Amino acid sequence: MNTGHHEASWRLPESDPYAHVETAHYVRLARIAERGTFDSLFLADGPVLFNSVGQRPSGALEPITLLTALATATEHIGLIATASTSYNSPYNLARRLASLDHISGGRAGWNIVTTAGAEAARNFGLEDEPAHATRYERAAEFLDVALKLWDSWEDDLVVADKAAGVWGDPGKIHPARHKGTYFSVEGALNVPRTPQGHPLLVQAGSSEDGRRFAARYAEAVFTAQQTLAGAQKFYASLKSLTGRAGRNPDHVKVLPGIVPVVGSTEAEARAHERVLEDHIVYEHGLNRLEHLLRLEPGTLALDAPLPDDLPPESAIEGAKSRYTLVVELARSERLTVRELIGRLGGGRGHLTFAGTPEQVAGTIEEWFRGGAADGFNIMPAVLPSGLGLFVDHVVPILRERGLLRREYGPRQTLRERYGLPRPANRYATAPTVPAPAPAPATASVNATALA
Amino acid sequence: MNTGHHEASWRLPESDPYAHVETAHYVRLARIAERGTFDSLFLADGPVLFNSVGQRPSGALEPITLLTALATATEHIGLIATASTSYNSPYNLARRLASLDHISGGRAGWNIVTTAGAEAARNFGLEDEPAHATRYERAAEFLDVALKLWDSWEDDLVVADKAAGVWGDPGKIHPARHKGTYFSVEGALNVPRTPQGHPLLVQAGSSEDGRRFAARYAEAVFTAQQTLAGAQKFYASLKSLTGRAGRNPDHVKVLPGIVPVVGSTEAEARAHERVLEDHIVYEHGLNRLEHLLRLEPGTLALDAPLPDDLPPESAIEGAKSRYTLVVELARSERLTVRELIGRLGGGRGHLTFAGTPEQVAGTIEEWFRGGAADGFNIMPAVLPSGLGLFVDHVVPILRERGLLRREYGPRQTLRERYGLPRPANRYATAPTVPAPAPAPATASVNATALA
């Protein structure tokens, strides 16, 4: 909906209720984020329209398309698009992401999702959503195909010998020749290898399947964590899983989402938070919560706690980790359904807090230095104003404390910005050993513009 | 390959052999075309890498992605992307095209192709290409679904009542609820109805199936015609088919491709043409011709005519109309294989001619006034220089003769520029009758940047 991560943000006087389909709005966000020397701008997505047009700005431009428009309006910021492995074919999606990487000069990222929910499945010829494990099995095969395709041109293929009439070396083209359970893809990609080798791979599922997948493929992980202790546990577990998968744990960046509501005093910040809460339509939140928890409409009462007899995560085929997060939040803090909706309204499970710039910077420092995060995904409650407040008031403190770069410096790819090496091409006979990128000593800061 | 429509263009000293994957190159082309007040820039495409990296610049950025980058770098020109109905799903493609239409402010067009060839099929899980008729059957159902999806939001759905917390009228959302032979799509699109209602629909197949499809759906048709008489016959036939399909024949624009080689004298133009011919590698052309004609490698000899016993068009499951065009060209002009390759090298069957600006403008006028064309698809032999020569030397003559606008005037959608009405939404209870757009008295001029 893109007037911010708080579900009621569109009702504020300052908000443009058409912002989510206006390119100029996103250009503005991207430029504010570049002013704050952010690493990336991230767009969440799903190929489905939920039954929400009555409630809030609905629909969304397709992320790869929209980020391509932003690529030409920005210079430095990474552009991370969400796309589904369940409802795309590897050849087309690998090609579109490679195109974005070329057009942006190596700033493309792919947030890999398997897309929960029957509503999406029914837009693609299925009767119901595939089982959670099946979705992840397909995702793994999808990645294997996509990575083959992104390697199907060796980096030094082009000779461009005009006199001889020879453009490239056909021996350096490697067809995918993939025959698997879900996909069969014969040819080479019809796009040269990209500036980053392939787009940065991002993942956001925190279920067991999700974490195993991340350990194997992801270079950055978005996660929703409510407490420092919980975030530390997740961080340690993901780094350890990555090591056990045979990869360098430094090569996966853990980026919890935070929803800061910044005020010049704590009281001002809390007052702003209350204004947002007052604009929540609780009946809508009730419907969404019932949908998430797979309950019949009318099961929940606003002023009662969640029922005790909810099914375990293992019985949920949808968004598993989100299900558990919501249930645990309600139980651990003994929230009524109304209070839970208020908490979720701001960040849907991400760490939401109202405070002064110093308090926000303090939390960021505590999490970063405390082994809970390599960086953060900033999800302002209200956009663009909340992003502007963060950049103008929190970013200077982070810079002061040595937690964030002061300027971008020379042009870099998104992967270089994260301190990750460019992947070698699997087919290169004399592979150039990539120089190890210096691991950044500062936190990675990213903005989520849409969810 | 994008250094021009002549296959040897990349070998000229002026040509950049990396142009086809450089956004700046396309921005330059689009701006030259805008200087010439062209209607559109068109990108051909196929989801496959042919075995050609040894011969010429190969691969291509995905057109919707690339045109989105151009949308932000241009103001007026239409942006027509090729995408396949055989290797996409309607929900995703309808959404991406709708996104381009929003981002460009109503300048998106879709060149609908069914994609011939086993090579493409094998990138999408098939063993061989679907039969020609099957591809067109699927294309028709694809269009029916896409058109439903583009109508799934009524134009006046959004009320944006912040005080009441009501954003839109859910009664004005219309799920596709499509269950057909090839597709089953339940939901509404997750993008609001676009500036043009839906992207301009373009088609380029000239087979019988192709023309029937165009008569039913297309608003513009690209076609390869070698002679005025042939073009007049095609024009009359397509207009008549469109009338018989119950549509206004003025609502389909017929746009033959022309490959002008412009010189300040005829001799200079012909000399330039010869330079290009001298750079053709005939052995490569031989391989491609055998592939097109479905002949075993080694069947053809360069200095002999085509064999007499070629199969009829009806036996070809690939690019039917192109097959017939090539065979007829060779037979009617009694060309050897070498001469045929020379002719095809310049425009692959499109009308190629070298001449002065007056001669080029004269042919355009003759075809336009003679009932052979509503406009043209300019396919310069060399890019960007050939487009620049056309704009600087032919366009002024066309303007002088009242055949082309002198300036764009106020911002218009691509469909308005073509003089076509905005399609009404099928679900609107009180449909606003669209004001009939004034039919342009001038020729439509379009540029093809890539093939």
Short mmCIF file of C-alpha atoms in Angstrom, two decimals, chain A residues 84-86 88-91 93-94 110 112 114 133-150 176-186 213 216-217 426, chain B residues 123 125:
data_model
loop_
_atom_site.label_atom_id
_atom_site.label_comp_id
_atom_site.label_asym_id
_atom_site.label_seq_id
_atom_site.Cartn_x
_atom_site.Cartn_y
_atom_site.Cartn_z
CA SER A 84 8.01 -16.39 -6.54
CA THR A 85 9.61 -19.72 -7.38
CA SER A 86 6.19 -21.39 -7.31
CA ASN A 88 7.35 -18.41 -12.40
CA SER A 89 9.41 -20.42 -14.86
CA PRO A 90 13.17 -20.34 -14.25
CA TYR A 91 14.11 -19.28 -17.78
CA LEU A 93 12.63 -15.10 -14.25
CA ALA A 94 16.39 -15.69 -14.49
CA TRP A 110 16.18 -11.27 -5.74
CA ILE A 112 13.22 -15.56 -3.22
CA THR A 114 7.69 -19.66 -2.36
CA ALA A 133 7.78 -28.85 1.78
CA THR A 134 6.87 -29.18 -1.90
CA ARG A 135 7.20 -25.43 -2.37
CA TYR A 136 10.69 -25.48 -0.89
CA GLU A 137 11.69 -28.53 -2.92
CA ARG A 138 10.61 -26.71 -6.07
CA ALA A 139 12.40 -23.55 -4.89
CA ALA A 140 15.69 -25.46 -4.48
CA GLU A 141 15.43 -26.93 -7.97
CA PHE A 142 14.45 -23.50 -9.31
CA LEU A 143 17.63 -22.05 -7.82
CA ASP A 144 19.77 -24.81 -9.25
CA VAL A 145 18.38 -24.09 -12.74
CA ALA A 146 18.64 -20.32 -12.37
CA LEU A 147 22.25 -20.55 -11.19
CA LYS A 148 23.11 -22.79 -14.17
CA LEU A 149 21.48 -20.28 -16.50
CA TRP A 150 23.34 -17.35 -14.96
CA ALA A 176 21.56 -25.70 -18.89
CA ARG A 177 20.61 -29.25 -20.01
CA HIS A 178 18.54 -29.56 -16.86
CA LYS A 179 16.02 -32.37 -16.41
CA GLY A 180 14.57 -32.52 -12.92
CA THR A 181 11.40 -33.12 -10.96
CA TYR A 182 9.82 -29.73 -11.53
CA PHE A 183 11.69 -28.27 -14.47
CA SER A 184 13.23 -29.24 -17.74
CA VAL A 185 15.35 -26.49 -19.31
CA GLU A 186 17.58 -27.26 -22.26
CA PHE A 213 17.12 -23.02 2.16
CA ARG A 216 22.27 -23.19 1.16
CA TYR A 217 21.56 -20.26 -1.16
CA ARG A 426 31.35 -22.86 -12.66
CA ASN B 123 13.48 -24.03 -22.32
CA GLY B 125 9.67 -28.19 -20.19
#
